[in-house]
Short mmCIF file of C-alpha atoms in Angstrom, two decimals:
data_model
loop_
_atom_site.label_atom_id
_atom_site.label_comp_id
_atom_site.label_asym_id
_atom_site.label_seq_id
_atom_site.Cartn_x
_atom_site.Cartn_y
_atom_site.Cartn_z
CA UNK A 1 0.00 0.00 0.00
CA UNK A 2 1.23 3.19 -0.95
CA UNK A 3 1.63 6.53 1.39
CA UNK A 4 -0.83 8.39 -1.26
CA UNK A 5 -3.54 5.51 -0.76
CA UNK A 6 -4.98 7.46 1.17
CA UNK A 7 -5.42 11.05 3.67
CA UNK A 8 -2.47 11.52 5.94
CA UNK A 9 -3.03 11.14 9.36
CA UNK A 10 -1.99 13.25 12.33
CA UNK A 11 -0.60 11.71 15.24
CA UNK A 12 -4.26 11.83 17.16
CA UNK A 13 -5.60 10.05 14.47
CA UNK A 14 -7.70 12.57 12.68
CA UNK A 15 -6.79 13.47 9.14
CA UNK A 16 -5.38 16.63 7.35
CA UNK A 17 -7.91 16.35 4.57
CA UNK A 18 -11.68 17.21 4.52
CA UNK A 19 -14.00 14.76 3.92
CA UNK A 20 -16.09 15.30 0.26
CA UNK A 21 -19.78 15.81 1.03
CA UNK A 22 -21.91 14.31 -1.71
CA UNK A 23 -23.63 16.88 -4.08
CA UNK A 24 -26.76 19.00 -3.19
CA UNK A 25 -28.73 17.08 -6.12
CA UNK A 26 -27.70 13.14 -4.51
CA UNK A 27 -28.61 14.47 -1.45
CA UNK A 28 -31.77 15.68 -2.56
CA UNK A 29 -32.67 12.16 -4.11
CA UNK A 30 -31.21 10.36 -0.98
CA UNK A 31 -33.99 12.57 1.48
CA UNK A 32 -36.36 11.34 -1.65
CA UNK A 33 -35.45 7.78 -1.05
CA UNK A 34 -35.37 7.98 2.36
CA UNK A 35 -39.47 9.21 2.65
CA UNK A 36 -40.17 6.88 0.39
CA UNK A 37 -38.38 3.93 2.21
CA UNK A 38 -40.16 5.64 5.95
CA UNK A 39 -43.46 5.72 4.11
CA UNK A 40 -43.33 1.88 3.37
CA UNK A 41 -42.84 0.90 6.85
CA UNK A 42 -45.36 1.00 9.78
CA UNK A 43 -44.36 4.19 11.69
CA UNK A 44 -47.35 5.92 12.62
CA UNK A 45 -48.94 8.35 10.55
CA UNK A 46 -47.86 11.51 11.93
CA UNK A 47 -44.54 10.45 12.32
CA UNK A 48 -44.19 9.94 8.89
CA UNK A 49 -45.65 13.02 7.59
CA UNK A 50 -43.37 14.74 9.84
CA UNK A 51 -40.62 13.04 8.85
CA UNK A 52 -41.52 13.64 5.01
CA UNK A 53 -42.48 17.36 5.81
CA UNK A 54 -38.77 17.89 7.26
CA UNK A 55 -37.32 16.30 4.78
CA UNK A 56 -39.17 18.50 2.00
CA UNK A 57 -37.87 21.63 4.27
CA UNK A 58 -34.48 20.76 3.77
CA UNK A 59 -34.44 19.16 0.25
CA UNK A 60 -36.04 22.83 -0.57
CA UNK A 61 -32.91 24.28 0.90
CA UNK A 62 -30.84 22.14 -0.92
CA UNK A 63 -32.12 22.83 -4.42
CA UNK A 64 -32.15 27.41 -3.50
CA UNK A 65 -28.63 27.16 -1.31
CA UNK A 66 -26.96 23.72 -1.67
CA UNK A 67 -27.07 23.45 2.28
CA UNK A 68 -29.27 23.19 5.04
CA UNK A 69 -29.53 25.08 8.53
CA UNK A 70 -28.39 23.61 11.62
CA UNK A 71 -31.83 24.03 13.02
CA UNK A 72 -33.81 22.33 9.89
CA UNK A 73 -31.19 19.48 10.53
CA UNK A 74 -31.81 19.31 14.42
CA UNK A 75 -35.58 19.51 13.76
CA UNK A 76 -35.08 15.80 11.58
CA UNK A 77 -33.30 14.76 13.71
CA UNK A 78 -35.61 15.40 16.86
CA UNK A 79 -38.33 13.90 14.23
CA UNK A 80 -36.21 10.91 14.05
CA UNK A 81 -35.77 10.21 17.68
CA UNK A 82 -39.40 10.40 18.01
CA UNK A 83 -40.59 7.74 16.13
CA UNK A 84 -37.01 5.60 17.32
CA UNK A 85 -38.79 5.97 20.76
CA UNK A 86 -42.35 5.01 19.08
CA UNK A 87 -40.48 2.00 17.88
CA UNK A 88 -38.98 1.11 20.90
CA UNK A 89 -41.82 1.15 23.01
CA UNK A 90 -43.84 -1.00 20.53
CA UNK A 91 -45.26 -3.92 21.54
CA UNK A 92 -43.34 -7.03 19.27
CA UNK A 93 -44.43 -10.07 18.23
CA UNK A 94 -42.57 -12.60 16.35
CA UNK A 95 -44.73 -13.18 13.35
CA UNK A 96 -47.53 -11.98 11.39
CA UNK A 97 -49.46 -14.38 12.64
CA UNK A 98 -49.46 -12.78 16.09
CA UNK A 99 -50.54 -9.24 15.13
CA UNK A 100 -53.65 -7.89 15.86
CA UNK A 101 -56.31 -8.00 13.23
CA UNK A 102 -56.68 -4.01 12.91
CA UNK A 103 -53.85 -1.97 13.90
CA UNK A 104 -54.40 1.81 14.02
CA UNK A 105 -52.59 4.02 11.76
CA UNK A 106 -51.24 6.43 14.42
CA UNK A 107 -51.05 4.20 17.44
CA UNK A 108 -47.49 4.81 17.84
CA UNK A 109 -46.71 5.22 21.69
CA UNK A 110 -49.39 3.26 22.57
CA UNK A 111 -50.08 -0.20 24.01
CA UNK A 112 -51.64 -0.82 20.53
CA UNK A 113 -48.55 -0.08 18.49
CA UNK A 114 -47.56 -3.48 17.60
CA UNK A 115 -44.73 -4.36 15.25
CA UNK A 116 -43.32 -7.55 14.01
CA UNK A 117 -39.34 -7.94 14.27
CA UNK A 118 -38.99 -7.55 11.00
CA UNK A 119 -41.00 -4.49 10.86
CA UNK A 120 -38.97 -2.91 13.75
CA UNK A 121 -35.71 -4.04 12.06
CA UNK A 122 -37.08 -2.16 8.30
CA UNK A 123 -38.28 0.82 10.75
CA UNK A 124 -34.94 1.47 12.44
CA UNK A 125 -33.07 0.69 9.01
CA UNK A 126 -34.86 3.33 7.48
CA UNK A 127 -34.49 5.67 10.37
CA UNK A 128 -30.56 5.51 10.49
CA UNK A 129 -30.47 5.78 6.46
CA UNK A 130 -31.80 9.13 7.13
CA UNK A 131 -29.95 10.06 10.13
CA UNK A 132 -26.77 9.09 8.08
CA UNK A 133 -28.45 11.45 5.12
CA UNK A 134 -28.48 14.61 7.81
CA UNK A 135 -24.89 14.00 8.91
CA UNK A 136 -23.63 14.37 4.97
CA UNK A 137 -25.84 17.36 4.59
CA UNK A 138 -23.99 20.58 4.39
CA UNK A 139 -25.05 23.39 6.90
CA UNK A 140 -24.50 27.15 6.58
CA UNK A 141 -23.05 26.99 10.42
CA UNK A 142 -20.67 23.76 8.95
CA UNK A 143 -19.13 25.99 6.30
CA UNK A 144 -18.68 29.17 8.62
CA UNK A 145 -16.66 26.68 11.31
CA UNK A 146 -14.61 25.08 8.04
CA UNK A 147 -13.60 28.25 6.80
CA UNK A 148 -12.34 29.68 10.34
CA UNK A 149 -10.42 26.63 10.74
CA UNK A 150 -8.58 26.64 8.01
CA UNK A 151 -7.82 30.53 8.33
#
């Protein structure tokens, strides 16, 4: 392996180069994919149209000003903890078979909430594809902090 395989490293292990963000327009399509992927899965209602409303803010931001603001990120995120705690307190069963005949659209933090493990494993999937979508999204505060550290 050669020395320009790769970023040098400092001695505390972090590296002299920046890491390349992906472009506004893939991270527009990833927030795309991501609502759609949310959407398929049995989060309540509201979660998901919060979810998919947040996303809209900050694909929106993406396609005026190629970056987000901190607080339209922090808002997803706060959106996304939600529903991980929805998920987490849901009742699970182990198969289909075991879920109740009619489950409510919007029973998420309730006794009703009932997911299969599958369905919790596709919900939390599709909850940290979108967290790991908001941590490559460019922020007006993230450019501000690069540019004084490199000055």
């Amino acid at each position: 392996m050669c020395s320009n395989d790769s970023p040098s490293q400092k001695r505390d292990g972090t590296t002299s180069e920046r890491p390349s963000r992906p472009a506004p327009a893939a991270l527009r399509a990833d927030y795309a994919d991501s609502v759609a992927t949310v959407r398929d899965t049995p989060l309540p209602v509201t979660r998901t149209d919060a979810l998919a409303a947040q996303c809209g803010t900050i694909q929106d931001a993406l396609d005026t000003e190629g970056r987000a603001s901190n607080e339209a990120i922090l808002t997803l995120i706060g959106v996304v903890a939600e529903a991980v705690a929805d998920v987490a307190s849901a009742r699970v069963v182990r198969d289909d078979a075991a879920l109740p005949t009619e489950r409510p659209a919007a029973a998420g933090g309730t006794p009703e909430y009932t997911l299969t493990v599958a369905e919790r494993e596709a919900c939390l999937d599709a909850l940290a594809d979108l967290l790991f979508t908001a941590v490559d999204t460019p922020t007006r505060e993230s450019d501000v902090t690069a540019d004084a550290q490199t000055d």
